[in-house]
Short mmCIF file of C-alpha atoms and ligand atoms in Angstrom, two decimals:
data_model
loop_
_atom_site.label_atom_id
_atom_site.label_comp_id
_atom_site.label_asym_id
_atom_site.label_seq_id
_atom_site.Cartn_x
_atom_site.Cartn_y
_atom_site.Cartn_z
CA UNK L 246 -0.14 5.07 -32.38
CA UNK L 247 -2.82 6.37 -30.06
CA UNK L 248 -5.24 6.32 -33.00
CA UNK L 249 -4.12 2.79 -33.65
CA UNK L 250 -4.72 1.54 -30.13
CA UNK L 251 -8.07 3.25 -29.58
CA UNK L 252 -9.20 2.32 -33.06
CA UNK L 253 -8.03 -1.22 -32.52
CA UNK L 254 -10.04 -1.68 -29.32
CA UNK L 255 -13.11 -0.23 -31.00
CA UNK L 256 -12.73 -2.45 -34.04
CA UNK L 257 -12.17 -5.53 -31.91
CA UNK L 258 -15.32 -4.87 -29.90
CA UNK L 259 -17.19 -4.22 -33.13
CA UNK L 260 -15.97 -7.45 -34.65
CA UNK L 261 -17.07 -9.44 -31.63
CA UNK L 262 -20.43 -7.68 -31.61
CA UNK L 263 -23.57 -9.72 -32.08
CA UNK L 264 -24.83 -7.22 -34.62
CA UNK L 265 -23.88 -8.57 -38.09
CA UNK L 266 -23.65 -5.07 -39.60
CA UNK L 267 -21.08 -3.73 -37.11
CA UNK L 268 -19.03 -6.91 -37.18
CA UNK L 269 -18.87 -6.97 -40.98
CA UNK L 270 -17.90 -3.30 -41.16
CA UNK L 271 -15.02 -4.09 -38.83
CA UNK L 272 -14.16 -7.18 -40.84
CA UNK L 273 -14.08 -5.16 -44.06
CA UNK L 274 -11.91 -2.45 -42.52
CA UNK L 275 -9.40 -4.95 -41.28
CA UNK L 276 -9.43 -6.79 -44.58
CA UNK L 277 -8.70 -3.61 -46.52
CA UNK L 278 -6.08 -1.94 -44.33
CA UNK L 279 -4.23 -5.11 -43.57
CA UNK L 280 -4.29 -6.29 -47.12
CA UNK L 281 -2.51 -3.32 -48.70
CA UNK L 282 1.04 -2.08 -47.98
CA UNK L 283 1.42 0.93 -45.68
CA UNK L 284 3.65 2.63 -48.16
CA UNK L 285 0.95 2.45 -50.81
CA UNK L 286 -1.65 3.69 -48.34
CA UNK L 287 0.52 6.65 -47.41
CA UNK L 288 1.07 7.66 -51.01
CA UNK L 289 -2.59 7.22 -51.81
CA UNK L 290 -3.69 9.41 -48.90
CA UNK L 291 -1.27 12.08 -49.94
CA UNK L 292 -2.24 12.02 -53.56
CA UNK L 293 -5.99 11.67 -53.22
CA UNK L 294 -5.98 15.32 -54.27
CA UNK L 295 -5.43 14.10 -57.81
CA UNK L 296 -8.85 12.47 -57.64
CA UNK L 297 -10.76 14.81 -55.37
CA UNK L 298 -9.64 18.33 -55.94
CA UNK L 299 -11.58 19.77 -53.05
CA UNK L 300 -12.43 18.39 -49.65
CA UNK L 301 -15.95 19.32 -48.76
CA UNK L 302 -17.45 18.47 -45.39
CA UNK L 303 -20.60 20.48 -46.02
CA UNK L 304 -20.78 23.64 -43.96
CA UNK L 305 -17.96 22.64 -41.60
CA UNK L 306 -14.95 22.55 -43.81
CA UNK L 307 -14.06 23.17 -47.38
CA UNK L 308 -10.58 23.37 -48.79
CA UNK L 309 -8.33 22.16 -51.48
CA UNK L 310 -7.14 18.64 -50.86
CA UNK L 311 -3.49 19.49 -51.08
CA UNK L 312 -3.91 22.14 -48.38
CA UNK L 313 -5.88 19.82 -46.17
CA UNK L 314 -3.68 16.76 -46.55
CA UNK L 315 -0.48 18.12 -45.08
CA UNK L 316 2.41 15.70 -44.78
CA UNK L 317 1.76 15.54 -41.06
CA UNK L 318 -1.88 14.59 -41.42
CA UNK L 319 -0.98 12.03 -44.06
CA UNK L 320 1.49 10.48 -41.71
CA UNK L 321 -1.01 10.50 -38.84
CA UNK L 322 -3.88 9.06 -40.83
CA UNK L 323 -1.90 6.64 -42.94
CA UNK L 324 -0.04 5.08 -40.07
CA UNK L 325 -2.88 5.36 -37.54
CA UNK L 326 -5.57 3.76 -39.68
CA UNK L 327 -3.24 1.02 -40.74
CA UNK L 328 -2.15 0.34 -37.20
CA UNK L 329 -5.76 0.17 -36.03
CA UNK L 330 -6.32 -2.81 -38.31
CA UNK L 331 -3.41 -4.72 -36.74
CA UNK L 332 -4.30 -3.69 -33.21
CA UNK L 333 -7.86 -4.85 -33.80
CA UNK L 334 -6.71 -8.41 -34.29
CA UNK L 335 -4.44 -8.28 -31.26
CA UNK L 336 -7.25 -6.93 -29.10
CA UNK L 337 -9.68 -9.48 -30.40
CA UNK L 338 -7.33 -12.27 -29.40
CA UNK L 339 -7.04 -10.66 -25.97
CA UNK L 340 -10.79 -10.32 -25.46
CA UNK L 341 -11.35 -13.90 -26.56
CA UNK L 342 -8.75 -15.12 -24.08
CA UNK L 343 -10.91 -14.05 -21.12
CA UNK L 344 -13.08 -16.85 -19.79
CA UNK L 345 -16.79 -16.48 -20.49
CA UNK L 346 -17.50 -17.19 -16.85
CA UNK L 347 -16.07 -13.74 -16.05
CA UNK L 348 -18.67 -12.02 -18.18
CA UNK L 349 -21.40 -14.17 -16.71
CA UNK L 350 -20.37 -13.50 -13.15
CA UNK L 351 -20.26 -9.79 -13.84
CA UNK L 352 -23.67 -9.79 -15.52
CA UNK L 353 -25.10 -11.86 -12.69
CA UNK L 354 -24.02 -9.09 -10.31
CA UNK L 355 -26.06 -6.60 -12.31
CA UNK L 356 -23.15 -4.93 -14.14
CA UNK L 357 -23.92 -3.56 -17.58
CA UNK L 358 -22.21 -4.67 -20.80
CA UNK L 359 -20.05 -1.55 -20.86
CA UNK L 360 -18.97 -1.84 -17.22
CA UNK L 361 -18.27 -5.54 -17.66
CA UNK L 362 -16.06 -4.80 -20.60
CA UNK L 363 -14.24 -1.93 -18.93
CA UNK L 364 -13.85 -3.26 -15.41
CA UNK L 365 -13.65 -7.02 -15.87
CA UNK L 366 -12.81 -8.14 -19.38
CA UNK L 367 -10.36 -5.53 -20.71
CA UNK L 368 -8.06 -5.52 -17.64
CA UNK L 369 -7.69 -9.30 -18.02
CA UNK L 370 -7.33 -9.13 -21.79
CA UNK L 371 -4.45 -6.65 -21.33
CA UNK L 372 -2.16 -9.45 -20.19
CA UNK L 373 -2.47 -10.98 -23.64
CA UNK L 374 -2.64 -7.67 -25.48
CA UNK L 375 0.40 -5.85 -24.08
CA UNK L 376 3.32 -7.98 -25.36
CA UNK L 377 2.31 -7.97 -29.06
CA UNK L 378 1.33 -4.31 -28.69
CA UNK L 379 4.86 -3.59 -27.56
CA UNK L 380 5.98 -5.15 -30.82
CA UNK L 381 3.57 -2.98 -32.73
CA UNK L 382 4.66 0.23 -31.02
CA UNK L 383 8.27 -0.44 -31.82
CA UNK L 384 7.46 -1.43 -35.37
CA UNK L 385 5.42 1.70 -35.75
CA UNK L 386 8.22 3.84 -34.48
CA UNK L 387 10.48 2.42 -37.12
CA UNK L 388 7.81 2.64 -39.78
CA UNK L 389 7.70 6.40 -39.29
CA UNK L 390 10.81 6.43 -41.47
CA UNK L 391 8.50 5.58 -44.39
CA UNK L 392 6.78 8.90 -43.97
CA UNK L 393 9.75 10.60 -45.56
CA UNK L 394 8.19 9.71 -48.91
CA UNK L 395 5.42 12.23 -48.35
CA UNK L 396 7.89 14.98 -47.50
CA UNK L 397 7.39 14.81 -43.74
CA UNK L 398 10.59 15.78 -41.92
CA UNK L 399 10.79 12.78 -39.61
CA UNK L 400 13.95 11.42 -38.05
CA UNK L 401 15.50 9.65 -41.01
CA UNK L 402 14.83 12.49 -43.42
CA UNK L 403 16.12 15.09 -40.99
CA UNK L 404 19.27 13.05 -40.53
CA UNK L 405 19.82 12.78 -44.26
CA UNK L 406 19.24 16.48 -44.76
CA UNK L 407 21.65 17.49 -42.05
CA UNK L 408 24.08 14.89 -43.30
CA UNK L 409 24.05 16.42 -46.75
CA UNK L 410 24.50 20.00 -45.64
CA UNK L 411 27.14 19.23 -43.04
CA UNK L 412 29.01 16.79 -45.21
CA UNK L 413 28.94 13.89 -42.77
CA UNK L 414 26.10 11.67 -44.08
CA UNK L 415 27.34 8.39 -42.57
CA UNK L 416 27.74 9.83 -39.08
CA UNK L 417 24.29 11.36 -39.21
CA UNK L 418 22.78 8.00 -40.20
CA UNK L 419 24.48 6.32 -37.25
CA UNK L 420 23.13 9.03 -35.04
CA UNK L 421 19.64 8.45 -36.43
CA UNK L 422 19.96 4.73 -35.71
CA UNK L 423 21.06 5.52 -32.17
CA UNK L 424 17.98 7.69 -31.68
CA UNK L 425 15.69 4.90 -32.91
CA UNK L 426 17.37 2.54 -30.49
CA UNK L 427 17.02 4.94 -27.60
CA UNK L 428 13.33 5.49 -28.29
CA UNK L 429 12.54 1.79 -28.65
CA UNK L 430 14.44 1.11 -25.41
CA UNK L 431 12.31 3.65 -23.57
CA UNK L 432 9.18 1.90 -24.86
CA UNK L 433 10.53 -1.52 -23.85
CA UNK L 434 11.01 -0.36 -20.30
CA UNK L 435 7.50 1.09 -20.28
CA UNK L 436 6.19 -2.23 -21.54
CA UNK L 437 7.91 -4.13 -18.76
CA UNK L 438 6.16 -2.08 -16.10
CA UNK L 439 2.82 -2.27 -17.89
CA UNK L 440 3.06 -6.04 -18.09
CA UNK L 441 3.93 -6.20 -14.46
CA UNK L 442 0.87 -4.08 -13.61
CA UNK L 443 -1.52 -6.30 -15.53
CA UNK L 444 0.06 -9.47 -14.16
CA UNK L 445 -1.29 -8.73 -10.69
CA UNK L 446 -3.34 -11.61 -9.42
CA UNK L 447 -2.26 -13.96 -12.17
CA UNK L 448 0.85 -15.25 -10.54
CA UNK L 449 1.31 -15.76 -6.83
CA UNK L 450 3.86 -13.02 -6.47
CA UNK L 451 4.79 -10.18 -8.79
CA UNK L 452 8.18 -10.20 -10.46
CA UNK L 453 10.48 -7.61 -8.91
CA UNK L 454 11.21 -4.45 -10.84
CA UNK L 455 14.89 -3.99 -11.81
CA UNK L 456 15.08 -1.25 -9.21
CA UNK L 457 13.81 -3.58 -6.50
CA UNK L 458 16.31 -6.23 -7.59
CA UNK L 459 19.15 -3.77 -7.27
CA UNK L 460 17.87 -2.62 -3.90
CA UNK L 461 17.63 -6.20 -2.66
CA UNK L 462 21.18 -6.92 -3.84
CA UNK L 463 22.57 -3.82 -2.21
CA UNK L 464 20.76 -4.61 1.02
CA UNK L 465 22.03 -8.18 1.15
CA UNK L 466 25.54 -6.89 0.42
CA UNK L 467 25.46 -4.33 3.15
CA UNK L 468 23.98 -6.92 5.53
CA UNK L 469 26.79 -9.28 4.74
CA UNK L 470 29.41 -6.61 5.26
CA UNK L 471 27.86 -5.55 8.54
CA UNK L 472 27.76 -9.15 9.84
CA UNK L 473 31.32 -9.80 8.79
CA UNK L 474 32.22 -6.50 10.37
CA UNK L 475 30.56 -7.63 13.59
CA UNK L 476 32.48 -10.86 13.89
CA UNK L 477 35.81 -9.37 12.99
CA UNK J 90 -46.10 -17.27 2.26
CA UNK J 91 -45.53 -15.66 -1.11
CA UNK J 92 -43.69 -17.25 -3.99
CA UNK J 93 -40.20 -15.89 -4.56
CA UNK J 94 -39.82 -17.79 -7.82
CA UNK J 95 -42.62 -19.10 -9.94
CA UNK J 96 -42.07 -21.06 -13.13
CA UNK J 97 -44.95 -21.77 -15.49
CA UNK J 98 -44.31 -24.09 -18.42
CA UNK J 99 -40.74 -22.94 -18.97
CA UNK J 100 -39.27 -24.22 -22.22
CA UNK J 101 -35.72 -23.76 -23.42
CA UNK J 102 -34.02 -25.07 -26.53
CA UNK J 103 -30.48 -24.80 -27.80
CA UNK J 104 -31.02 -24.99 -31.55
CA UNK J 105 -32.96 -28.14 -32.24
CA UNK J 106 -32.31 -29.62 -28.80
CA UNK J 107 -35.01 -29.02 -26.24
CA UNK J 108 -33.36 -28.90 -22.84
CA UNK J 109 -36.26 -27.71 -20.67
CA UNK J 110 -39.59 -29.19 -21.63
CA UNK J 111 -42.06 -27.30 -19.53
CA UNK J 112 -40.93 -26.69 -15.97
CA UNK J 113 -43.57 -25.74 -13.39
CA UNK J 114 -42.48 -25.02 -9.86
CA UNK J 115 -42.77 -22.60 -7.03
CA UNK J 116 -40.11 -21.52 -4.56
CA UNK J 117 -41.48 -19.93 -1.40
CA UNK J 118 -39.93 -16.91 0.20
CA UNK J 119 -37.31 -17.89 2.77
CA UNK J 120 -37.00 -21.50 1.78
CA UNK J 121 -34.03 -23.59 0.71
CA UNK J 122 -35.00 -25.23 -2.52
CA UNK J 123 -32.81 -28.09 -3.72
CA UNK J 124 -32.59 -29.19 -7.32
CA UNK J 125 -31.11 -32.60 -8.09
CA UNK J 126 -30.89 -34.75 -11.18
CA UNK J 127 -28.51 -36.52 -13.51
CA UNK J 128 -25.96 -34.68 -15.61
CA UNK J 129 -27.50 -32.99 -18.62
CA UNK J 130 -31.01 -32.90 -17.16
CA UNK J 131 -31.12 -29.11 -17.46
CA UNK J 132 -30.54 -28.00 -13.86
CA UNK J 133 -27.93 -25.38 -14.68
CA UNK J 134 -29.91 -24.20 -17.66
CA UNK J 135 -32.98 -23.66 -15.50
CA UNK J 136 -30.98 -21.76 -12.92
CA UNK J 137 -29.50 -19.54 -15.61
CA UNK J 138 -32.97 -18.83 -17.00
CA UNK J 139 -33.99 -17.46 -13.60
CA UNK J 140 -31.55 -14.54 -13.85
CA UNK J 141 -31.86 -14.35 -17.62
CA UNK J 142 -28.35 -15.49 -18.47
CA UNK J 143 -30.36 -17.68 -20.87
CA UNK J 144 -33.46 -16.59 -22.73
CA UNK J 145 -36.51 -18.82 -22.44
CA UNK J 146 -38.46 -19.95 -25.47
CA UNK J 147 -41.88 -20.32 -23.88
CA UNK J 148 -43.58 -20.06 -20.53
CA UNK J 149 -43.23 -17.55 -17.73
CA UNK J 150 -40.65 -17.07 -14.99
CA UNK J 151 -41.47 -14.73 -12.14
CA UNK J 152 -39.10 -13.60 -9.42
CA UNK J 153 -40.82 -11.86 -6.54
CA UNK J 154 -43.90 -11.46 -8.68
CA UNK J 155 -42.15 -9.87 -11.66
CA UNK J 156 -41.02 -11.30 -14.98
CA UNK J 157 -37.24 -11.24 -15.17
CA UNK J 158 -36.05 -10.63 -18.71
CA UNK J 159 -39.33 -9.67 -20.29
CA UNK J 160 -42.24 -7.28 -20.25
CA UNK J 161 -45.72 -8.57 -20.94
CA UNK J 162 -48.02 -6.58 -23.16
CA UNK J 163 -51.34 -8.22 -23.77
CA UNK J 164 -50.49 -11.82 -24.52
CA UNK J 165 -47.01 -11.18 -25.89
CA UNK J 166 -43.64 -11.05 -24.21
CA UNK J 167 -41.08 -8.42 -25.14
CA UNK J 168 -37.47 -8.81 -24.11
CA UNK J 169 -36.18 -6.06 -21.87
CA UNK J 170 -33.17 -3.94 -22.77
CA UNK J 171 -29.82 -5.10 -21.37
CA UNK J 172 -29.76 -2.22 -18.90
CA UNK J 173 -33.21 -3.14 -17.58
CA UNK J 174 -32.22 -6.77 -17.19
CA UNK J 175 -29.14 -5.63 -15.31
CA UNK J 176 -31.34 -3.80 -12.81
CA UNK J 177 -33.38 -6.93 -12.14
CA UNK J 178 -30.29 -9.05 -11.71
CA UNK J 179 -29.11 -6.93 -8.80
CA UNK J 180 -31.59 -8.72 -6.58
CA UNK J 181 -30.52 -12.20 -7.63
CA UNK J 182 -27.16 -13.47 -6.41
CA UNK J 183 -25.48 -16.32 -8.22
CA UNK J 184 -22.69 -18.65 -7.18
CA UNK J 185 -20.99 -20.71 -9.86
CA UNK J 186 -19.45 -24.14 -9.84
CA UNK J 187 -16.12 -22.70 -10.95
CA UNK J 188 -16.28 -19.64 -8.64
CA UNK J 189 -15.59 -17.10 -11.43
CA UNK J 190 -13.90 -14.65 -9.09
CA UNK J 191 -12.27 -11.70 -10.86
CA UNK J 192 -8.59 -12.77 -10.84
CA UNK J 193 -7.18 -9.24 -11.19
CA UNK J 194 -8.81 -8.08 -7.95
CA UNK J 195 -8.16 -9.01 -4.36
CA UNK J 196 -10.82 -10.76 -2.30
CA UNK J 197 -12.08 -7.54 -0.81
CA UNK J 198 -12.05 -5.78 -4.19
CA UNK J 199 -14.09 -8.64 -5.65
CA UNK J 200 -16.71 -8.11 -2.98
CA UNK J 201 -16.69 -4.29 -3.34
CA UNK J 202 -16.86 -4.20 -7.12
CA UNK J 203 -20.60 -4.52 -7.76
CA UNK J 204 -21.82 -2.23 -4.95
CA UNK J 205 -19.42 0.49 -6.11
CA UNK J 206 -19.97 0.08 -9.84
CA UNK J 207 -23.66 -0.77 -9.87
CA UNK J 208 -25.17 0.87 -6.81
CA UNK J 209 -22.76 3.78 -6.59
CA UNK J 210 -21.86 3.06 -2.97
CA UNK J 211 -18.78 4.99 -1.82
CA UNK J 212 -15.55 3.03 -1.79
CA UNK J 213 -14.96 3.36 1.92
CA UNK J 214 -18.48 2.24 2.74
CA UNK J 215 -18.22 -0.68 0.34
CA UNK J 216 -14.89 -1.71 1.82
CA UNK J 217 -16.26 -1.75 5.36
CA UNK J 218 -19.23 -3.82 4.25
CA UNK J 219 -16.99 -6.16 2.25
CA UNK J 220 -14.82 -6.70 5.31
CA UNK J 221 -17.91 -7.61 7.34
CA UNK J 222 -19.05 -10.07 4.68
CA UNK J 223 -15.61 -11.67 4.45
CA UNK J 224 -15.68 -11.96 8.20
CA UNK J 225 -19.05 -13.64 7.97
CA UNK J 226 -17.71 -16.31 5.58
CA UNK J 227 -14.66 -16.76 7.83
CA UNK J 228 -12.09 -15.05 5.64
CA UNK J 229 -11.46 -11.75 7.39
CA UNK J 230 -7.69 -12.31 7.22
CA UNK J 231 -7.67 -13.08 3.47
CA UNK J 232 -9.09 -9.76 2.31
CA UNK J 233 -5.89 -8.71 0.54
CA UNK J 234 -5.28 -12.00 -1.23
CA UNK J 235 -5.78 -12.46 -4.93
CA UNK J 236 -7.97 -15.43 -5.96
CA UNK J 237 -4.88 -17.30 -7.17
CA UNK J 238 -3.60 -17.13 -3.58
CA UNK J 239 -6.72 -18.80 -2.13
CA UNK J 240 -7.83 -22.42 -1.96
CA UNK J 241 -10.90 -23.52 -3.88
CA UNK J 242 -13.05 -23.51 -0.77
CA UNK J 243 -11.86 -20.04 0.18
CA UNK J 244 -12.53 -18.78 -3.34
CA UNK J 245 -16.05 -20.11 -3.26
CA UNK J 246 -16.71 -18.41 0.06
CA UNK J 247 -15.43 -15.11 -1.36
CA UNK J 248 -17.81 -15.69 -4.28
CA UNK J 249 -20.68 -16.09 -1.84
CA UNK J 250 -19.67 -12.88 -0.05
CA UNK J 251 -19.46 -11.13 -3.41
CA UNK J 252 -23.03 -12.15 -4.26
CA UNK J 253 -24.28 -11.14 -0.80
CA UNK J 254 -22.76 -7.67 -1.16
CA UNK J 255 -25.62 -6.71 -3.46
CA UNK J 256 -28.17 -7.61 -0.75
CA UNK J 257 -30.04 -10.03 -3.00
CA UNK J 258 -33.43 -11.41 -2.08
CA UNK J 259 -32.68 -14.68 -3.84
CA UNK J 260 -29.49 -16.69 -4.12
CA UNK J 261 -28.82 -19.25 -6.86
CA UNK J 262 -26.16 -21.89 -6.26
CA UNK J 263 -25.02 -24.04 -9.18
CA UNK J 264 -23.19 -27.05 -7.72
CA UNK J 265 -21.14 -24.78 -5.45
CA UNK J 266 -19.09 -27.63 -4.02
CA UNK J 267 -18.60 -29.88 -7.06
CA UNK J 268 -15.23 -28.43 -8.00
CA UNK J 269 -13.83 -28.71 -4.47
CA UNK J 270 -11.64 -31.25 -2.74
CA UNK J 271 -13.76 -33.26 -0.27
CA UNK J 272 -12.11 -31.74 2.79
CA UNK J 273 -13.00 -28.21 1.63
CA UNK J 274 -16.67 -28.91 0.98
CA UNK J 275 -17.64 -28.63 4.63
CA UNK J 276 -16.58 -24.98 5.04
CA UNK J 277 -18.66 -23.89 2.08
CA UNK J 278 -21.70 -25.88 3.20
CA UNK J 279 -21.37 -24.31 6.68
CA UNK J 280 -21.57 -20.85 5.16
CA UNK J 281 -24.62 -21.88 3.14
CA UNK J 282 -26.25 -23.36 6.23
CA UNK J 283 -25.72 -20.06 8.07
CA UNK J 284 -27.21 -18.19 5.19
CA UNK J 285 -30.26 -20.48 5.17
CA UNK J 286 -30.76 -19.88 8.89
CA UNK J 287 -30.67 -16.13 8.32
CA UNK J 288 -33.78 -16.55 6.17
CA UNK J 289 -32.31 -16.18 2.68
CA UNK J 290 -34.29 -17.72 -0.15
CA UNK J 291 -31.93 -20.15 -1.87
CA UNK J 292 -32.14 -22.39 -4.90
CA UNK J 293 -29.36 -24.94 -4.71
CA UNK J 294 -28.36 -27.34 -7.47
CA UNK J 295 -26.35 -29.96 -5.63
CA UNK J 296 -25.12 -33.48 -5.41
CA UNK J 297 -24.73 -33.18 -1.63
CA UNK J 298 -27.70 -35.26 -0.53
CA UNK J 299 -26.74 -34.81 3.11
CA UNK J 300 -27.03 -31.03 2.79
CA UNK J 301 -30.33 -31.33 0.94
CA UNK J 302 -31.74 -33.57 3.65
CA UNK J 303 -30.62 -31.44 6.58
CA UNK J 304 -31.02 -27.91 5.27
CA UNK J 305 -33.49 -28.20 2.40
CA UNK J 306 -37.15 -27.29 2.74
CA UNK J 307 -38.18 -28.68 -0.63
CA UNK J 308 -36.52 -30.78 -3.23
CA UNK J 309 -37.13 -31.35 -6.91
CA UNK J 310 -35.76 -34.21 -8.97
CA UNK J 311 -35.31 -33.27 -12.63
CA UNK J 312 -34.58 -35.59 -15.50
CA UNK J 313 -34.63 -34.99 -19.25
CA UNK J 314 -35.85 -31.42 -18.92
CA UNK J 315 -38.92 -32.14 -16.80
CA UNK J 316 -39.67 -32.23 -13.08
CA UNK J 317 -40.08 -35.89 -12.24
CA UNK J 318 -40.75 -35.69 -8.55
CA UNK J 319 -40.93 -33.05 -5.85
CA UNK J 320 -41.62 -32.83 -2.17
CA UNK J 321 -39.91 -32.56 1.19
CA UNK J 322 -36.27 -33.65 0.89
CA UNK J 323 -36.50 -36.36 3.54
CA UNK J 324 -39.52 -37.93 1.88
CA UNK J 325 -38.18 -37.83 -1.64
CA UNK J 326 -34.74 -39.05 -0.64
CA UNK J 327 -35.87 -41.88 1.61
CA UNK J 328 -39.05 -42.84 -0.13
CA UNK J 329 -38.91 -41.97 -3.85
CA UNK J 330 -42.07 -42.72 -5.81
CA UNK J 331 -40.76 -42.81 -9.35
CA UNK J 332 -38.54 -45.40 -10.99
CA UNK J 333 -36.21 -42.76 -12.39
CA UNK J 334 -35.77 -41.10 -9.00
CA UNK J 335 -35.07 -44.47 -7.42
CA UNK J 336 -32.43 -45.44 -9.94
CA UNK J 337 -30.76 -42.00 -9.72
CA UNK J 338 -30.67 -42.05 -5.94
CA UNK J 339 -29.35 -45.59 -5.84
CA UNK J 340 -26.39 -44.36 -7.89
CA UNK J 341 -25.54 -41.28 -5.84
CA UNK J 342 -26.32 -42.32 -2.28
N1 ATP E 170 -24.97 -23.05 -24.53
C1 ATP E 170 -25.40 -24.28 -24.86
N2 ATP E 170 -25.49 -24.65 -26.15
C2 ATP E 170 -25.94 -25.86 -26.51
N3 ATP E 170 -26.30 -26.82 -25.64
C3 ATP E 170 -26.23 -26.53 -24.33
C4 ATP E 170 -25.77 -25.25 -23.87
N4 ATP E 170 -25.82 -25.26 -22.52
C5 ATP E 170 -26.27 -26.46 -22.17
N5 ATP E 170 -26.54 -27.25 -23.24
C6 ATP E 170 -27.07 -28.62 -23.21
O1 ATP E 170 -28.20 -28.61 -22.41
C7 ATP E 170 -28.29 -29.81 -21.67
C8 ATP E 170 -28.53 -29.48 -20.20
O2 ATP E 170 -27.39 -28.84 -19.70
P1 ATP E 170 -27.27 -28.38 -18.19
O3 ATP E 170 -25.95 -27.73 -18.05
O4 ATP E 170 -28.46 -27.57 -17.85
O5 ATP E 170 -27.31 -29.74 -17.41
P2 ATP E 170 -27.11 -30.00 -15.87
O6 ATP E 170 -28.34 -30.65 -15.40
O7 ATP E 170 -26.71 -28.76 -15.20
O8 ATP E 170 -25.93 -31.04 -15.86
P3 ATP E 170 -24.66 -31.14 -14.87
O9 ATP E 170 -25.11 -31.87 -13.67
O10 ATP E 170 -23.66 -31.94 -15.68
O11 ATP E 170 -24.19 -29.76 -14.60
C9 ATP E 170 -27.03 -30.59 -21.92
O12 ATP E 170 -27.33 -31.64 -22.80
C10 ATP E 170 -26.12 -29.60 -22.59
O13 ATP E 170 -25.32 -30.22 -23.54
MG1 MG E 171 -24.84 -28.02 -14.34
#
C-alpha cells in the first residue's frame, strides 16, 4: 500500500507535468495497470520465470527468476504497482481540486515548484484525496486474499490451512472474516482522524473527535448531577 | 530618482490574441503608480508579467535595473530557470483580487510561511515578525484565525502582511478591493495609504479613483493593450486629453 500511495503521488505529478514525455509515460502506466485484472498481473509476475529464466541486473544482481520472485515479492509488486495506478488518478483529482491562485500566490512569494507542491498544494489536495484513499486501503486489504494464488500464506490461506488440519474449516473462515473486519475498522478510525487533521481551516470549527464527544457528554452529565445535588 | 520598474515595448499574446501591444512605462522608486482601464485592457496581465507569472513575447521588463525572468546574452533573451525566477520574485510582493491566502494555515502561519521556507528564517523569529506585521495591518488579535474565520477585508490585510514579510522593494496590487463589500474597502485602503507613506514603491491596479487621486503619484490609463494616457492622477482624472479616457472616466466616476 505504501508503494501504491507514494507511486500514486509520483504518477499524478508526472501526469500533470508540462513535459509531454513524463506525462505520457504516466498515462501509459495507468492505462496498462488499470486495464488488466490484478489477478492476472499477480500470476504474470509470478510466472515471468517461464519467459525470462534468469534475472540479470548487470553487476548488481543475477539470479534465477523463480528464486528472485518469491511469493512475498510477487504480492508486494503485483498489488503495489496496481494500486499505484489507481492512487494516481485519485491524487490527480486532488491536485486539480486546488485553486490555481494558491500556486500563483506561493510562486509570487518566491517559493519553488517543489516547496509549493509540498507546503501549499498537497496539504489542500489531501482533503479530496483521503476519503477515496480510505476506500482503496480497505479494498487493498481485502485484495490480499488474492495473493493466495501465488502460494503466499496470507490470512485467508492460513485460515484454510489451519481449518483443514484442525477439522473446523467453517469456524476458521469466520475467524478470518472477523480479522478482516477488525483490520478495516482500525483503518477507518485512522481515516477519521486524518480527515479531521486535513479539514483544519476549511470549516469554521473542527468536528469533535469521538473521545471529545464522550468527554463533553460526561461533563454535562456530571454538571447536571452536581447542580441537582446543590438544589436538593 | 531611479526607475524601480521599466517597461520597454512589452508584448504579450495568449495564442492568437495579443493582449499587450507594446507597453512603455517607468515607475520611479518610492512612488505609488496607479493603473486604470476598462475590463480586459490587459492591466492584470501586465502586472503578472512584472513578476514573471506570465512570460512576455517581446520587449524588456526591468525591475530595479534587472530583467526579471530572463537573461540577456548579446541580443537574445534566455528564460531563467524556475529556481532563479523564484529568487527574483522574493523582492516583489503581490496582492491578489481574491486574496489567495493559504486556507490550511492560520493568519500568522500564512505570514511566516515564505520567510521560513524561502529565506530560512527561524520559526520563532518569523513568528515575532509576523505578529508585528499583523499588528501593523490592525489584526494583532486575529493571528490564530484561519482565513475562513476572517472577513474579506481582514483576509486582504493578512495577504498584504504576508507579502510584506519578504521585505519586498516593490509591491503589486491587482484590484485589491474589488472583491470586498463597500464598508470593508476603507480598512484595506488605509493600510495601503500607510504603506505608501512609508516609502514603498507600489503599482496599484484599481477602480478606486478617490484613492488614485489622493495617494497616487502617477497614473496610467490603459485600453486595448496600450497606454493611452499618463500623467499625474489629478490631471488625468480631472482633465483627460483623450476621447477614450474621457468616456471611461465618465462611466466610472
Ligand atoms: N491565461 C489566459 N489565457 C487566455 N487569455 C487570457 C488569459 N489571461 C487573460 N486573458 C485575456 O487577456 C485579456 C486581458 O486580460 P486582463 O486580465 O489582463 O484584463 P484586465 O485589464 O485585468 O481586466 P479586469 O479589469 O477585468 O481585471 C482579456 O481579454 C482576457 O480574456
Ligand atoms: Mg484584472
